[in-house]
Amino acid sequence: MGDSSFGKDFCITIFGESHGSAIGTVVDGCSAGLRLSTDDFQAELERRIPTDPTLTSTRRERDEVQILSGVFEGYTTGAPVAMLTWNRDVRSQDYEELRFLTRPGHADYPMRLKYGGFNDFRGGGIASGRLTVPLIMAGTIAKKLLRLVGINVFAHTIQIHTVKMERKLSLEATRQNAYTNSVRCADAETAEKMREAILKARSQGDSVGGIVECIAENVPPGIGDPFFDGLDADLAKIIFSIPAVKGFEVGLGFGSSAIQGSENNDQYAVQEGKIVTLTNNAGGILGGLSNGMPIIVRAAFKPPSSIAKEQKTVNLKEMEGTTVQVTGRHDPCVVPKAVPVVEATVAIVLADHCLRSGKIPRVIGKKEIV
Amino acid sequence: MGDSSFGKDFCITIFGESHGSAIGTVVDGCSAGLRLSTDDFQAELERRIPTDPTLTSTRRERDEVQILSGVFEGYTTGAPVAMLTWNRDVRSQDYEELRFLTRPGHADYPMRLKYGGFNDFRGGGIASGRLTVPLIMAGTIAKKLLRLVGINVFAHTIQIHTVKMERKLSLEATRQNAYTNSVRCADAETAEKMREAILKARSQGDSVGGIVECIAENVPPGIGDPFFDGLDADLAKIIFSIPAVKGFEVGLGFGSSAIQGSENNDQYAVQEGKIVTLTNNAGGILGGLSNGMPIIVRAAFKPPSSIAKEQKTVNLKEMEGTTVQVTGRHDPCVVPKAVPVVEATVAIVLADHCLRSGKIPRVIGKKEIV
Amino acid sequence: MGDSSFGKDFCITIFGESHGSAIGTVVDGCSAGLRLSTDDFQAELERRIPTDPTLTSTRRERDEVQILSGVFEGYTTGAPVAMLTWNRDVRSQDYEELRFLTRPGHADYPMRLKYGGFNDFRGGGIASGRLTVPLIMAGTIAKKLLRLVGINVFAHTIQIHTVKMERKLSLEATRQNAYTNSVRCADAETAEKMREAILKARSQGDSVGGIVECIAENVPPGIGDPFFDGLDADLAKIIFSIPAVKGFEVGLGFGSSAIQGSENNDQYAVQEGKIVTLTNNAGGILGGLSNGMPIIVRAAFKPPSSIAKEQKTVNLKEMEGTTVQVTGRHDPCVVPKAVPVVEATVAIVLADHCLRSGKIPRVIGKKEIV
Amino acid sequence: MGDSSFGKDFCITIFGESHGSAIGTVVDGCSAGLRLSTDDFQAELERRIPTDPTLTSTRRERDEVQILSGVFEGYTTGAPVAMLTWNRDVRSQDYEELRFLTRPGHADYPMRLKYGGFNDFRGGGIASGRLTVPLIMAGTIAKKLLRLVGINVFAHTIQIHTVKMERKLSLEATRQNAYTNSVRCADAETAEKMREAILKARSQGDSVGGIVECIAENVPPGIGDPFFDGLDADLAKIIFSIPAVKGFEVGLGFGSSAIQGSENNDQYAVQEGKIVTLTNNAGGILGGLSNGMPIIVRAAFKPPSSIAKEQKTVNLKEMEGTTVQVTGRHDPCVVPKAVPVVEATVAIVLADHCLRSGKIPRVIGKKEIV
């Protein structure tokens, strides 16, 4: 399997570079018989672009997804679904002066070494947030498959810089409110503080990070594999593929390291004939398998590396120290944009495992004979 | 690829169950020409068992590794290296009463659902810390390969329950001191407090978790792949395969979410003709690739689920609430045992990527013609 | 890995359907630094279309390859190379009446069952010779990589219907003459008889098959893996993925079953300091590994299933017997078109193994610093 | 995935060397709940050793299979089933003089180059017929899974040297008679001639090859994948992994290259409400998918390379021509032994695809609650 592929039964391959001609994905393994159109993708991709223009870079591409294969008469055929979007709003000249300057926090330097200088350095090439668009394309299909079996995946922002979401909302409220503001935080008051943190960083030519939480409701118990394809292991891998992620945890996560077993264990009970746990510190995953409780994971994003402030760097041609100011259009915070991306990646992993275990059928219904 | 396999070029397959007849691994892709004997494995496996008997369960197996294939006249042949150790000190009767009781925090319940009750429930079956022994076997080979190219991997305990390692030691000092005490903490004073935290939990019939940090020195820049096989992504996946892990982070990790880009970015300089960064908040990984600085990762372990305290649970046969006290021999804390396991998994990922990129040769030297 | 992917280090993913909007491939693992342009693909694709219009279907698409990613400033970047060609000359109405008729020899019936009727049945959908175009795209890159290390792959027609190539030409002569006529047979006289066999079948509304032989010169000894990724095993797999292939053999192949060991064994000698075999019955492969002699394989193609003659079939809607005459544009023989396809697939396998074993470097040279 | 692994859902990993301490396999992906004991394996392994001692080498190991994992209380657990058998009857001194002599027809020479001389050269090491024992182990499980869904796989000898099985028996008769003689040919008269051909070669210090045909009855239509995981492609790959195979074909195979489309196409009819074809030239596979007719494949085996006759070879230490006579115990013909091996490999591929498509369930029944 190539390095640009992920998944066993719902297998995605992504391609493209930040300033190349197109980016896209091939989704191999999607069930036949799923209703699918370009509208499905547009709706998801628009959730990626906050309505508040002060929070995001001025590069604003309305990505239009083109479906190249795998859909016929409105339904998936079972063959690979290839999709792409053309890169349009590209201003590559912004990068010419960075040809030999390695931007702190970016992958410029190791990329250049790995690829002997042949990598497309403009906008980071393949190591770019732009590559999250194909993840959302694939995630759109995954989410549609999951919804067929009642699984719902949603994410929201729980921290921007030092502003934390402290209020404890119900899953219901979180799901409904996350997208009502531009930072994707379910609590309006906290959202406003988060927005201010972003604007403050922006005004300083600086940037901030944050934490995204993602929840999957209604995952039946027993999905996943104990070794090495645990749900948590697969989620960790794909989420660490999102640029800027530096941490990942499930349930209480790092917090569980500081409490005792008797506090951390989720005790069992029978409620309405179903087995439930009285707490959900495990975040819905035990031994790599779903236990029927909501799956809860968190991803930590570092502040974007592209900042206007002057930084020390090295000119790789001269091998001499110098300084760099990263100009061009850059987001002061990627967290709001990352919320639907985290959703997409979680959905991809769940779709993969639900297909493998037979919870999602390989063929959805039967084509009506016209 | 089966669920029990990991890696592309250094590919390991593990097998076995906690109370089955044997556990082992097949390592496929090890270079030919590596000097290898059972002594190599014994040395590593003994690092897993702290010398302090008060800290660990009384199940004390001196695992003797048997090499079944892939080694000839003292050197690896390039063919798969299969290894096993027999399970000896097994007291399966301890588990008979747990046949229908699902232990809180364990994978008993989802395992039973996934496998229709056919899973070997004794000791958790495949979902058991016992399966970390094959990881150490494979890790032993990986570490030997890495040492050939100057890469050194070591881990240490930085937190047990609420006791944190606060002193900032050099990498040198950390490497040398970690194994001088039974909790594998490089600072003797902190180690003693950690030991007390474990003993206190034990005396209460309870358990505690903690955090292990692992460092890889001398990894050349440019190792890894941008999507989806980043070093961080692959490390996250394998570390989440270790039982009881609930969180993983690289470099500053979750901490980087709360600082600004200008603080978080590692600025570059030239030192002695080499490119270095002035800080290492990235933990040696940018865009999935090594940047030449030490790789630093952390894994959060939850407290062991097996505790003597009474807990609410469900009898799965009767589907009725009841209580359970997990008797038998259980560790009050797995962190000390987990230190060499984390080391092993990090080594496995690095060996895999170093083979792929040609940094480790497929054949080590040439067999002397006797 | 998805079903539409092949290869470990040089990994290709193909997508598209005969009458969909586009077909293409993503090549993941191509070394960085390979000079590559659309011209390379055009040249290869044109070899697929015999100049003699009487031999091929009247569907004549001049496929123009678009490179979407992985090439920057004229060289491959090391990132996935995605390519496509749009389907233009499509006359889908030809197929409407076949919606419920399963054409003998085609995959219509099992495809319909597998995909619940959602498959794109026009032109066979994914089960179409049209999908060999992406194979040629990927093969073009593979051949360029192989040429860098002196490996040359070429194929020719050795049988059409009952007309066999009996003359024994040198490899040199074969390579030079194969493309001098429209059937791709290196002997002009035999080629003319083959052409007549095709025209005769065509005039009868019938079709003929044949055999393609492919040779790879200069493959260094020791490439391949003993189990399960032998060169022969991988070649067999990819060649059986070409539509219409029903047989595959290496060296003497089926012929070696009828002779004795003493005749079949290739004895060794030293010639000009190099180890050679005095015969090459093994076709250059022993135990899955190249032995340094030319690799010789053969693929048997059945006659095309689409024929104008009336055949018995079943209407799947009514589940009743009926007859079908396959109209539309169809080749009376696919063998001439298949010659470059076999070449491409052999090149893909060899590039994959040469990358794995380090014979082809991951980076070709170093980008000149302008 | 390692080179020593095969399959996606029913994934086998094999290990061992001809004269190492043990050989075995790990089967990952076997459904939970299959009744399985060592007796199942013994029965299959005994079919590998013809009762007629004049036909086989005098190395006669009664392989006793040990199950290491994955079976609990008589049923598979869903965890990997690891199995091994110890190599006992090993006379390695026979090989010492071959350390630097490369035997014609064997993989000695390329193996030595690939592994820098570190490979275990005794008996061919991993490139040995001995490695077919793990294939039979895995095949035993595959066949049991297939039988649950009514699929029956069997093989028989259709050619030894120039003696061909000409009589056309029914599938029924073939299945019942194949194992009634030591060459595994379903026709007693032909079998006797085949036996004579083997004995004649043996008496001359020579060897003969032959052809094995394998049939799978009752495979439901629609199993397989169009690209690249066609049933035929996967069968070709695994069968070419069996040592000594040089050719593979499906249905008419090479024969279909010499007839016309109207003769080769299998026309459809409805019989007893089921769709059938009136002929089965396709051998049950169209476009990589089963079409519901019996799957029929053939594998061509070359004569064994180890012969007593003097042959030219090279001393690799001195790089000088010399001669070799391969002494030791060697089979004059591997075809009879290969019959159950071909069966096993076909069963492995079918089990893999039946699991993937849901035709074989992941859990067989539900464990009775005692």
PDB file of C-alpha atoms in Angstrom, chain A residues 1-6 8 12 14 102-107 109-111 113-115 126 131 135 159 161-162 201 204 206-211 221-222 224-229 232-234 236-238 240-241 243 246-250 253-254 256-262 264-270 273 275 278 281-282 285-287 289-291 298 300-305 307 309 311-314 316 319-321 356, chain B residues 1-6 8 12 14 102-107 109-111 113-115 126 131 135 159 161-162 201 204 206-211 221-222 224-229 232-234 236-238 240-241 243 246-250 253-254 256-262 264-270 273 275 278 282 285-287 289-291 298 300-305 307 309 311-314 316 319-321 356:
ATOM      1  CA  MET A   1       0.000   0.000   0.000  1.00  0.00           C
ATOM      2  CA  GLY A   2       1.302   3.430  -0.865  1.00  0.00           C
ATOM      3  CA  ASP A   3       2.097   6.009   1.797  1.00  0.00           C
ATOM      4  CA  SER A   4      -0.732   8.186   0.530  1.00  0.00           C
ATOM      5  CA  SER A   5      -3.375   5.561   1.211  1.00  0.00           C
ATOM      6  CA  PHE A   6      -5.284   4.840   4.413  1.00  0.00           C
ATOM      7  CA  LYS A   8      -8.375  -1.474   4.558  1.00  0.00           C
ATOM      8  CA  ILE A  12      -8.661   6.351   0.538  1.00  0.00           C
ATOM      9  CA  ILE A  14      -5.073  11.302  -1.626  1.00  0.00           C
ATOM     10  CA  THR A 102      13.283  26.906   5.611  1.00  0.00           C
ATOM     11  CA  ARG A 103      10.336  28.304   7.521  1.00  0.00           C
ATOM     12  CA  PRO A 104      10.405  27.487  11.255  1.00  0.00           C
ATOM     13  CA  GLY A 105       7.695  25.023  12.215  1.00  0.00           C
ATOM     14  CA  HIS A 106       7.109  23.939   8.614  1.00  0.00           C
ATOM     15  CA  ALA A 107       8.317  20.725   7.011  1.00  0.00           C
ATOM     16  CA  TYR A 109      13.733  21.422   5.694  1.00  0.00           C
ATOM     17  CA  PRO A 110      13.075  17.676   6.100  1.00  0.00           C
ATOM     18  CA  MET A 111      11.053  17.647   2.863  1.00  0.00           C
ATOM     19  CA  LEU A 113      16.290  16.479   2.373  1.00  0.00           C
ATOM     20  CA  LYS A 114      13.916  13.595   1.779  1.00  0.00           C
ATOM     21  CA  TYR A 115      13.205  14.518  -1.820  1.00  0.00           C
ATOM     22  CA  ILE A 126       1.967  17.965  -0.015  1.00  0.00           C
ATOM     23  CA  LEU A 131      -4.613  18.405   1.631  1.00  0.00           C
ATOM     24  CA  LEU A 135      -9.945  14.216   3.586  1.00  0.00           C
ATOM     25  CA  GLN A 159      -9.884  25.221  23.438  1.00  0.00           C
ATOM     26  CA  HIS A 161      -4.942  29.237  23.043  1.00  0.00           C
ATOM     27  CA  THR A 162      -5.691  29.459  26.788  1.00  0.00           C
ATOM     28  CA  ALA A 201      -2.760  36.884  17.810  1.00  0.00           C
ATOM     29  CA  GLN A 204       0.391  40.733  16.656  1.00  0.00           C
ATOM     30  CA  ASP A 206       1.273  35.793  15.576  1.00  0.00           C
ATOM     31  CA  SER A 207      -0.865  32.658  15.720  1.00  0.00           C
ATOM     32  CA  VAL A 208      -2.639  30.368  18.206  1.00  0.00           C
ATOM     33  CA  GLY A 209      -3.543  26.697  18.447  1.00  0.00           C
ATOM     34  CA  GLY A 210      -6.274  24.810  20.236  1.00  0.00           C
ATOM     35  CA  ILE A 211      -8.074  21.549  20.805  1.00  0.00           C
ATOM     36  CA  PRO A 221     -20.303  -2.334  20.626  1.00  0.00           C
ATOM     37  CA  GLY A 222     -17.625  -4.695  19.303  1.00  0.00           C
ATOM     38  CA  GLY A 224     -12.586  -2.500  15.969  1.00  0.00           C
ATOM     39  CA  ASP A 225      -9.737  -4.966  16.340  1.00  0.00           C
ATOM     40  CA  PRO A 226      -7.599  -5.695  19.368  1.00  0.00           C
ATOM     41  CA  PHE A 227      -4.138  -5.578  17.739  1.00  0.00           C
ATOM     42  CA  PHE A 228      -2.967  -3.476  15.785  1.00  0.00           C
ATOM     43  CA  ASP A 229      -6.111  -2.090  14.241  1.00  0.00           C
ATOM     44  CA  ASP A 232      -8.129   4.159  18.982  1.00  0.00           C
ATOM     45  CA  ALA A 233      -4.952   3.158  17.104  1.00  0.00           C
ATOM     46  CA  ASP A 234      -6.498   3.833  13.706  1.00  0.00           C
ATOM     47  CA  ALA A 236      -4.644   8.164  16.312  1.00  0.00           C
ATOM     48  CA  LYS A 237      -2.924   7.433  13.022  1.00  0.00           C
ATOM     49  CA  ILE A 238      -5.301   9.319  10.775  1.00  0.00           C
ATOM     50  CA  PHE A 240      -1.873  12.621  13.318  1.00  0.00           C
ATOM     51  CA  SER A 241      -1.950  12.839   9.539  1.00  0.00           C
ATOM     52  CA  PRO A 243      -1.201  18.892   9.569  1.00  0.00           C
ATOM     53  CA  LYS A 246       0.671  17.271  18.088  1.00  0.00           C
ATOM     54  CA  GLY A 247      -1.486  15.336  20.545  1.00  0.00           C
ATOM     55  CA  PHE A 248      -4.367  12.878  20.604  1.00  0.00           C
ATOM     56  CA  GLU A 249      -6.322  11.330  23.437  1.00  0.00           C
ATOM     57  CA  VAL A 250      -9.362   9.142  24.002  1.00  0.00           C
ATOM     58  CA  GLY A 253      -6.831  10.636  27.985  1.00  0.00           C
ATOM     59  CA  PHE A 254      -3.868  12.173  29.771  1.00  0.00           C
ATOM     60  CA  SER A 256      -6.651   9.225  33.391  1.00  0.00           C
ATOM     61  CA  SER A 257      -2.946   8.981  34.222  1.00  0.00           C
ATOM     62  CA  ALA A 258      -3.510  11.041  37.358  1.00  0.00           C
ATOM     63  CA  ILE A 259      -6.478   9.274  38.926  1.00  0.00           C
ATOM     64  CA  GLN A 260      -6.952   5.876  40.505  1.00  0.00           C
ATOM     65  CA  GLY A 261      -8.342   2.769  38.902  1.00  0.00           C
ATOM     66  CA  SER A 262     -11.451   2.884  41.040  1.00  0.00           C
ATOM     67  CA  ASN A 264     -11.236   5.706  36.183  1.00  0.00           C
ATOM     68  CA  ASN A 265     -13.015   2.380  35.586  1.00  0.00           C
ATOM     69  CA  ASP A 266     -16.433   2.776  34.028  1.00  0.00           C
ATOM     70  CA  GLN A 267     -18.763   0.521  35.976  1.00  0.00           C
ATOM     71  CA  TYR A 268     -21.503  -1.379  34.166  1.00  0.00           C
ATOM     72  CA  ALA A 269     -25.246  -1.387  34.547  1.00  0.00           C
ATOM     73  CA  VAL A 270     -28.245  -2.609  32.616  1.00  0.00           C
ATOM     74  CA  GLY A 273     -32.272  -3.975  28.583  1.00  0.00           C
ATOM     75  CA  ILE A 275     -25.593  -2.660  28.862  1.00  0.00           C
ATOM     76  CA  LEU A 278     -22.237   4.711  34.409  1.00  0.00           C
ATOM     77  CA  ASN A 281     -13.929   7.850  31.025  1.00  0.00           C
ATOM     78  CA  ALA A 282     -12.863   5.306  28.416  1.00  0.00           C
ATOM     79  CA  ILE A 285     -13.199   2.389  23.454  1.00  0.00           C
ATOM     80  CA  LEU A 286     -11.829  -0.587  25.419  1.00  0.00           C
ATOM     81  CA  GLY A 287      -9.040  -2.782  24.090  1.00  0.00           C
ATOM     82  CA  LEU A 289     -13.079  -2.022  20.461  1.00  0.00           C
ATOM     83  CA  SER A 290     -16.151   0.152  20.783  1.00  0.00           C
ATOM     84  CA  ASN A 291     -18.150  -0.543  23.935  1.00  0.00           C
ATOM     85  CA  ARG A 298      -9.494  15.023  21.236  1.00  0.00           C
ATOM     86  CA  ALA A 300      -4.356  19.110  19.938  1.00  0.00           C
ATOM     87  CA  PHE A 301      -3.374  21.567  17.199  1.00  0.00           C
ATOM     88  CA  LYS A 302      -0.271  23.675  17.431  1.00  0.00           C
ATOM     89  CA  PRO A 303      -0.425  27.335  16.411  1.00  0.00           C
ATOM     90  CA  PRO A 304       0.136  27.773  12.648  1.00  0.00           C
ATOM     91  CA  SER A 305       3.802  28.042  11.789  1.00  0.00           C
ATOM     92  CA  ILE A 307       3.642  34.066  11.189  1.00  0.00           C
ATOM     93  CA  LYS A 309       7.034  37.982  13.040  1.00  0.00           C
ATOM     94  CA  GLN A 311      12.266  34.486  12.974  1.00  0.00           C
ATOM     95  CA  LYS A 312      15.730  33.009  12.761  1.00  0.00           C
ATOM     96  CA  THR A 313      16.280  30.557   9.987  1.00  0.00           C
ATOM     97  CA  VAL A 314      18.877  29.216   7.604  1.00  0.00           C
ATOM     98  CA  LEU A 316      19.885  26.234   2.709  1.00  0.00           C
ATOM     99  CA  MET A 319      24.079  27.269   4.747  1.00  0.00           C
ATOM    100  CA  GLU A 320      24.068  30.521   6.660  1.00  0.00           C
ATOM    101  CA  GLY A 321      21.830  31.888   9.362  1.00  0.00           C
ATOM    102  CA  ARG A 356     -15.069  -4.793   7.737  1.00  0.00           C
TER     103      ARG A 356
ATOM    104  CA  MET B   1      -2.684  -7.352   5.809  1.00  0.00           C
ATOM    105  CA  GLY B   2      -4.049  -8.973   8.891  1.00  0.00           C
ATOM    106  CA  ASP B   3      -5.140  -6.978  11.924  1.00  0.00           C
ATOM    107  CA  SER B   4      -2.334  -8.524  13.942  1.00  0.00           C
ATOM    108  CA  SER B   5       0.381  -7.175  11.676  1.00  0.00           C
ATOM    109  CA  PHE B   6       2.120  -3.813  11.764  1.00  0.00           C
ATOM    110  CA  LYS B   8       5.498  -2.198   5.817  1.00  0.00           C
ATOM    111  CA  ILE B  12       5.636  -7.757  12.627  1.00  0.00           C
ATOM    112  CA  ILE B  14       1.960 -11.075  16.781  1.00  0.00           C
ATOM    113  CA  THR B 102     -17.524  -8.226  32.456  1.00  0.00           C
ATOM    114  CA  ARG B 103     -14.755  -6.512  34.393  1.00  0.00           C
ATOM    115  CA  PRO B 104     -15.003  -2.694  34.372  1.00  0.00           C
ATOM    116  CA  GLY B 105     -12.241  -1.102  32.316  1.00  0.00           C
ATOM    117  CA  HIS B 106     -11.402  -4.362  30.540  1.00  0.00           C
ATOM    118  CA  ALA B 107     -12.356  -5.290  27.002  1.00  0.00           C
ATOM    119  CA  TYR B 109     -17.708  -7.003  27.079  1.00  0.00           C
ATOM    120  CA  PRO B 110     -16.898  -5.773  23.550  1.00  0.00           C
ATOM    121  CA  MET B 111     -14.678  -8.830  22.963  1.00  0.00           C
ATOM    122  CA  LEU B 113     -19.827  -9.303  21.417  1.00  0.00           C
ATOM    123  CA  LYS B 114     -17.287  -9.163  18.615  1.00  0.00           C
ATOM    124  CA  TYR B 115     -16.408 -12.839  18.793  1.00  0.00           C
ATOM    125  CA  ILE B 126      -5.490 -11.270  23.210  1.00  0.00           C
ATOM    126  CA  LEU B 131       0.960  -9.446  24.377  1.00  0.00           C
ATOM    127  CA  LEU B 135       6.373  -6.385  21.007  1.00  0.00           C
ATOM    128  CA  GLN B 159       4.590  10.656  35.897  1.00  0.00           C
ATOM    129  CA  HIS B 161      -0.500   9.184  39.438  1.00  0.00           C
ATOM    130  CA  THR B 162       0.007  12.820  40.488  1.00  0.00           C
ATOM    131  CA  ALA B 201      -2.707   2.362  45.673  1.00  0.00           C
ATOM    132  CA  GLN B 204      -5.972   0.262  49.033  1.00  0.00           C
ATOM    133  CA  ASP B 206      -6.564   0.210  43.904  1.00  0.00           C
ATOM    134  CA  SER B 207      -4.291   1.127  40.999  1.00  0.00           C
ATOM    135  CA  VAL B 208      -2.565   4.117  39.395  1.00  0.00           C
ATOM    136  CA  GLY B 209      -1.495   5.161  35.922  1.00  0.00           C
ATOM    137  CA  GLY B 210       1.203   7.446  34.611  1.00  0.00           C
ATOM    138  CA  ILE B 211       3.116   8.781  31.657  1.00  0.00           C
ATOM    139  CA  PRO B 221      16.463  14.247   9.034  1.00  0.00           C
ATOM    140  CA  GLY B 222      14.002  13.343   6.296  1.00  0.00           C
ATOM    141  CA  GLY B 224       9.040   9.378   7.458  1.00  0.00           C
ATOM    142  CA  ASP B 225       6.321  10.113   4.934  1.00  0.00           C
ATOM    143  CA  PRO B 226       4.043  13.120   4.749  1.00  0.00           C
ATOM    144  CA  PHE B 227       0.670  11.335   4.298  1.00  0.00           C
ATOM    145  CA  PHE B 228      -0.466   8.941   5.878  1.00  0.00           C
ATOM    146  CA  ASP B 229       2.695   7.298   7.088  1.00  0.00           C
ATOM    147  CA  ASP B 232       4.114  10.675  14.318  1.00  0.00           C
ATOM    148  CA  ALA B 233       1.119   8.917  12.755  1.00  0.00           C
ATOM    149  CA  ASP B 234       2.813   5.521  12.795  1.00  0.00           C
ATOM    150  CA  ALA B 236       0.617   7.060  17.459  1.00  0.00           C
ATOM    151  CA  LYS B 237      -0.872   3.921  15.946  1.00  0.00           C
ATOM    152  CA  ILE B 238       1.528   1.438  17.473  1.00  0.00           C
ATOM    153  CA  PHE B 240      -2.188   3.070  21.017  1.00  0.00           C
ATOM    154  CA  SER B 241      -1.896  -0.660  20.445  1.00  0.00           C
ATOM    155  CA  PRO B 243      -2.933  -1.954  26.312  1.00  0.00           C
ATOM    156  CA  LYS B 246      -5.234   6.619  26.394  1.00  0.00           C
ATOM    157  CA  GLY B 247      -3.135   9.528  25.149  1.00  0.00           C
ATOM    158  CA  PHE B 248      -0.158  10.249  22.935  1.00  0.00           C
ATOM    159  CA  GLU B 249       1.709  13.430  22.131  1.00  0.00           C
ATOM    160  CA  VAL B 250       4.809  14.588  20.302  1.00  0.00           C
ATOM    161  CA  GLY B 253       1.989  18.040  22.436  1.00  0.00           C
ATOM    162  CA  PHE B 254      -1.153  19.306  24.127  1.00  0.00           C
ATOM    163  CA  SER B 256       1.545  23.598  22.178  1.00  0.00           C
ATOM    164  CA  SER B 257      -2.187  24.302  21.902  1.00  0.00           C
ATOM    165  CA  ALA B 258      -1.901  26.946  24.609  1.00  0.00           C
ATOM    166  CA  ILE B 259       1.045  28.984  23.382  1.00  0.00           C
ATOM    167  CA  GLN B 260       1.587  31.270  20.420  1.00  0.00           C
ATOM    168  CA  GLY B 261       3.235  30.436  17.128  1.00  0.00           C
ATOM    169  CA  SER B 262       6.192  32.660  17.885  1.00  0.00           C
ATOM    170  CA  ASN B 264       6.115  27.287  19.590  1.00  0.00           C
ATOM    171  CA  ASN B 265       8.088  27.498  16.346  1.00  0.00           C
ATOM    172  CA  ASP B 266      11.578  26.063  16.601  1.00  0.00           C
ATOM    173  CA  GLN B 267      13.902  28.550  14.951  1.00  0.00           C
ATOM    174  CA  TYR B 268      16.820  27.328  12.889  1.00  0.00           C
ATOM    175  CA  ALA B 269      20.538  27.875  13.170  1.00  0.00           C
ATOM    176  CA  VAL B 270      23.722  26.396  11.761  1.00  0.00           C
ATOM    177  CA  GLY B 273      28.036  22.952   9.816  1.00  0.00           C
ATOM    178  CA  ILE B 275      21.296  22.618  10.759  1.00  0.00           C
ATOM    179  CA  LEU B 278      17.242  26.292  18.928  1.00  0.00           C
ATOM    180  CA  ALA B 282       8.226  19.874  17.686  1.00  0.00           C
ATOM    181  CA  ILE B 285       8.977  15.659  13.815  1.00  0.00           C
ATOM    182  CA  LEU B 286       7.648  18.152  11.252  1.00  0.00           C
ATOM    183  CA  GLY B 287       5.054  17.206   8.660  1.00  0.00           C
ATOM    184  CA  LEU B 289       9.266  13.679   8.874  1.00  0.00           C
ATOM    185  CA  SER B 290      12.200  13.679  11.253  1.00  0.00           C
ATOM    186  CA  ASN B 291      14.033  17.001  11.334  1.00  0.00           C
ATOM    187  CA  ARG B 298       4.831  10.645  25.455  1.00  0.00           C
ATOM    188  CA  ALA B 300      -0.418   8.273  28.864  1.00  0.00           C
ATOM    189  CA  PHE B 301      -1.350   5.034  30.640  1.00  0.00           C
ATOM    190  CA  LYS B 302      -4.555   4.649  32.563  1.00  0.00           C
ATOM    191  CA  PRO B 303      -4.514   2.885  35.937  1.00  0.00           C
ATOM    192  CA  PRO B 304      -4.876  -0.905  35.555  1.00  0.00           C
ATOM    193  CA  SER B 305      -8.490  -1.970  35.412  1.00  0.00           C
ATOM    194  CA  ILE B 307      -8.573  -3.829  41.169  1.00  0.00           C
ATOM    195  CA  LYS B 309     -12.239  -3.000  45.177  1.00  0.00           C
ATOM    196  CA  GLN B 311     -17.292  -2.583  41.437  1.00  0.00           C
ATOM    197  CA  LYS B 312     -20.675  -2.644  39.759  1.00  0.00           C
ATOM    198  CA  THR B 313     -20.940  -4.864  36.754  1.00  0.00           C
ATOM    199  CA  VAL B 314     -23.318  -7.029  34.790  1.00  0.00           C
ATOM    200  CA  LEU B 316     -23.873 -11.224  30.784  1.00  0.00           C
ATOM    201  CA  MET B 319     -28.227  -9.661  31.987  1.00  0.00           C
ATOM    202  CA  GLU B 320     -28.495  -8.505  35.539  1.00  0.00           C
ATOM    203  CA  GLY B 321     -26.515  -6.053  37.584  1.00  0.00           C
ATOM    204  CA  ARG B 356      12.146   1.949   3.637  1.00  0.00           C
TER     205      ARG B 356
END
